[in-house]
Amino acid sequence: QVQLVESGGGLVQAGESLRLSCGVSGSTLTLNAAGWYRQAPGKQRELVATIRSGSRTNYAESVKGRFAIARDNVANMVYLQMNSLKPEDTAVYYCTLGTFMGTSYYPASRWGQGTQVIVSS
């Protein structure tokens, strides 16, 4: 059974950086695409970044140029480097494994507990 454990969240000031980590167990990361979602209070869950098995990446417009997703297939880890953080980045962040159909990403794993990111102004 696939398990995903997110970590690395915290409270930072606007303009600072955080690096989120996601440990994957029960599946071989190499074979999967992965993605990071976030959910802010009172808002729908939003896809933030994806990375294909071949390491091609894609980002939501709101984070493009500030966030970077990466994967370590040996360590079975997925990362999200977040720079120049803004108060509107405040959310719970979740990682997933999934697949692509065309350009659309579909999460295929259970949701982990997420990691809270709070950005103060």
mmCIF file of C-alpha atoms in Angstrom:
data_model
loop_
_atom_site.group_PDB
_atom_site.id
_atom_site.type_symbol
_atom_site.label_atom_id
_atom_site.label_comp_id
_atom_site.label_asym_id
_atom_site.label_seq_id
_atom_site.Cartn_x
_atom_site.Cartn_y
_atom_site.Cartn_z
ATOM 1 C CA GLN A 1 0.000 0.000 0.000
ATOM 2 C CA VAL A 2 1.377 3.353 -1.046
ATOM 3 C CA GLN A 3 2.098 5.781 1.771
ATOM 4 C CA LEU A 4 3.168 9.366 1.395
ATOM 5 C CA VAL A 5 4.531 11.423 4.272
ATOM 6 C CA GLU A 6 4.983 15.151 3.807
ATOM 7 C CA SER A 7 7.256 17.294 5.943
ATOM 8 C CA GLY A 8 9.106 20.590 5.964
ATOM 9 C CA GLY A 9 6.290 23.049 6.444
ATOM 10 C CA GLY A 10 6.390 25.870 8.937
ATOM 11 C CA LEU A 11 5.886 29.537 9.644
ATOM 12 C CA VAL A 12 7.988 31.933 7.596
ATOM 13 C CA GLN A 13 7.923 35.571 6.621
ATOM 14 C CA ALA A 14 7.124 36.778 3.150
ATOM 15 C CA GLY A 15 10.134 36.516 0.868
ATOM 16 C CA GLU A 16 11.656 33.565 2.679
ATOM 17 C CA SER A 17 12.047 29.987 1.457
ATOM 18 C CA LEU A 18 10.970 26.522 2.501
ATOM 19 C CA ARG A 19 11.722 23.079 1.160
ATOM 20 C CA LEU A 20 8.991 20.495 1.454
ATOM 21 C CA SER A 21 9.787 16.795 1.357
ATOM 22 C CA CYS A 22 7.614 13.800 0.588
ATOM 23 C CA GLY A 23 8.698 10.279 1.475
ATOM 24 C CA VAL A 24 7.175 7.545 -0.681
ATOM 25 C CA SER A 25 6.815 3.959 0.468
ATOM 26 C CA GLY A 26 4.961 1.005 -0.984
ATOM 27 C CA SER A 27 5.627 2.019 -4.576
ATOM 28 C CA THR A 28 8.535 2.599 -6.885
ATOM 29 C CA LEU A 29 8.731 6.305 -7.480
ATOM 30 C CA THR A 30 10.632 5.770 -10.730
ATOM 31 C CA LEU A 31 7.536 4.504 -12.501
ATOM 32 C CA ASN A 32 5.232 7.295 -11.430
ATOM 33 C CA ALA A 33 4.557 10.920 -12.008
ATOM 34 C CA ALA A 34 4.228 12.995 -8.863
ATOM 35 C CA GLY A 35 2.545 16.210 -7.911
ATOM 36 C CA TRP A 36 2.166 18.722 -5.117
ATOM 37 C CA TYR A 37 -1.231 20.165 -4.266
ATOM 38 C CA ARG A 38 -2.189 22.785 -1.737
ATOM 39 C CA GLN A 39 -5.388 23.722 0.018
ATOM 40 C CA ALA A 40 -5.892 27.072 1.663
ATOM 41 C CA PRO A 41 -8.643 27.600 4.254
ATOM 42 C CA GLY A 42 -12.012 27.880 2.573
ATOM 43 C CA LYS A 43 -10.597 27.141 -0.870
ATOM 44 C CA GLN A 44 -10.494 24.145 -3.149
ATOM 45 C CA ARG A 45 -7.434 22.015 -3.450
ATOM 46 C CA GLU A 46 -5.083 23.378 -6.116
ATOM 47 C CA LEU A 47 -2.477 21.543 -8.179
ATOM 48 C CA VAL A 48 0.780 23.444 -7.727
ATOM 49 C CA ALA A 49 3.481 21.424 -9.480
ATOM 50 C CA THR A 50 3.982 18.122 -11.246
ATOM 51 C CA ILE A 51 6.941 16.081 -12.346
ATOM 52 C CA ARG A 52 6.771 13.252 -14.844
ATOM 53 C CA SER A 53 8.717 10.019 -14.565
ATOM 54 C CA GLY A 54 11.126 11.512 -17.093
ATOM 55 C CA SER A 55 11.502 14.571 -14.838
ATOM 56 C CA ARG A 56 9.662 17.059 -17.021
ATOM 57 C CA THR A 57 8.021 19.606 -14.735
ATOM 58 C CA ASN A 58 4.975 21.831 -14.861
ATOM 59 C CA TYR A 59 3.737 24.567 -12.543
ATOM 60 C CA ALA A 60 0.656 26.564 -11.741
ATOM 61 C CA GLU A 61 0.958 30.138 -12.974
ATOM 62 C CA SER A 62 0.764 31.412 -9.413
ATOM 63 C CA VAL A 63 4.041 29.705 -8.452
ATOM 64 C CA LYS A 64 5.943 29.635 -11.731
ATOM 65 C CA GLY A 65 9.465 30.990 -11.300
ATOM 66 C CA ARG A 66 9.294 30.679 -7.500
ATOM 67 C CA PHE A 67 8.698 26.962 -6.846
ATOM 68 C CA ALA A 68 10.659 23.975 -8.096
ATOM 69 C CA ILE A 69 9.630 20.336 -7.889
ATOM 70 C CA ALA A 70 12.258 17.621 -7.915
ATOM 71 C CA ARG A 71 12.488 13.902 -7.383
ATOM 72 C CA ASP A 72 15.079 11.457 -6.092
ATOM 73 C CA ASN A 73 14.161 8.042 -7.419
ATOM 74 C CA VAL A 74 16.877 6.309 -5.408
ATOM 75 C CA ALA A 75 15.696 7.764 -2.110
ATOM 76 C CA ASN A 76 12.018 7.585 -3.139
ATOM 77 C CA MET A 77 11.542 11.250 -2.304
ATOM 78 C CA VAL A 78 9.752 14.166 -3.931
ATOM 79 C CA TYR A 79 10.625 17.745 -3.034
ATOM 80 C CA LEU A 80 9.112 21.164 -3.451
ATOM 81 C CA GLN A 81 11.499 24.078 -3.136
ATOM 82 C CA MET A 82 9.509 27.234 -2.454
ATOM 83 C CA ASN A 83 11.237 30.589 -2.794
ATOM 84 C CA SER A 84 10.006 34.169 -2.495
ATOM 85 C CA LEU A 85 7.039 32.986 -0.486
ATOM 86 C CA LYS A 86 3.943 35.159 -0.321
ATOM 87 C CA PRO A 87 1.098 35.238 2.212
ATOM 88 C CA GLU A 88 -1.172 33.768 -0.468
ATOM 89 C CA ASP A 89 1.011 30.637 -0.478
ATOM 90 C CA THR A 90 -0.335 29.839 2.984
ATOM 91 C CA ALA A 91 -1.959 26.406 2.772
ATOM 92 C CA VAL A 92 -1.634 22.755 3.643
ATOM 93 C CA TYR A 93 0.577 21.109 1.036
ATOM 94 C CA TYR A 94 0.083 17.521 -0.108
ATOM 95 C CA CYS A 95 2.116 15.313 -2.387
ATOM 96 C CA THR A 96 0.693 12.591 -4.597
ATOM 97 C CA LEU A 97 1.742 9.946 -7.053
ATOM 98 C CA GLY A 98 -0.222 9.913 -10.242
ATOM 99 C CA THR A 99 -0.380 9.586 -13.974
ATOM 100 C CA PHE A 100 -0.674 11.850 -16.953
ATOM 101 C CA MET A 101 -3.272 11.544 -19.664
ATOM 102 C CA GLY A 102 -2.105 13.970 -22.261
ATOM 103 C CA THR A 103 -1.300 17.134 -20.348
ATOM 104 C CA SER A 104 -3.654 16.408 -17.455
ATOM 105 C CA TYR A 105 -2.370 15.021 -14.180
ATOM 106 C CA TYR A 106 -4.489 12.578 -12.186
ATOM 107 C CA PRO A 107 -3.513 11.719 -8.634
ATOM 108 C CA ALA A 108 -3.647 7.979 -7.997
ATOM 109 C CA SER A 109 -2.461 7.656 -4.423
ATOM 110 C CA ARG A 110 -4.124 8.248 -1.106
ATOM 111 C CA TRP A 111 -3.683 11.694 0.338
ATOM 112 C CA GLY A 112 -1.139 12.016 3.098
ATOM 113 C CA GLN A 113 -1.595 14.190 6.146
ATOM 114 C CA GLY A 114 -0.073 17.191 4.422
ATOM 115 C CA THR A 115 2.291 19.782 5.816
ATOM 116 C CA GLN A 116 1.197 23.261 6.873
ATOM 117 C CA VAL A 117 2.862 26.316 5.377
ATOM 118 C CA ILE A 118 2.108 29.714 6.863
ATOM 119 C CA VAL A 119 3.568 32.841 5.320
ATOM 120 C CA SER A 120 3.254 36.028 7.331
ATOM 121 C CA SER A 121 3.366 39.452 5.753
#
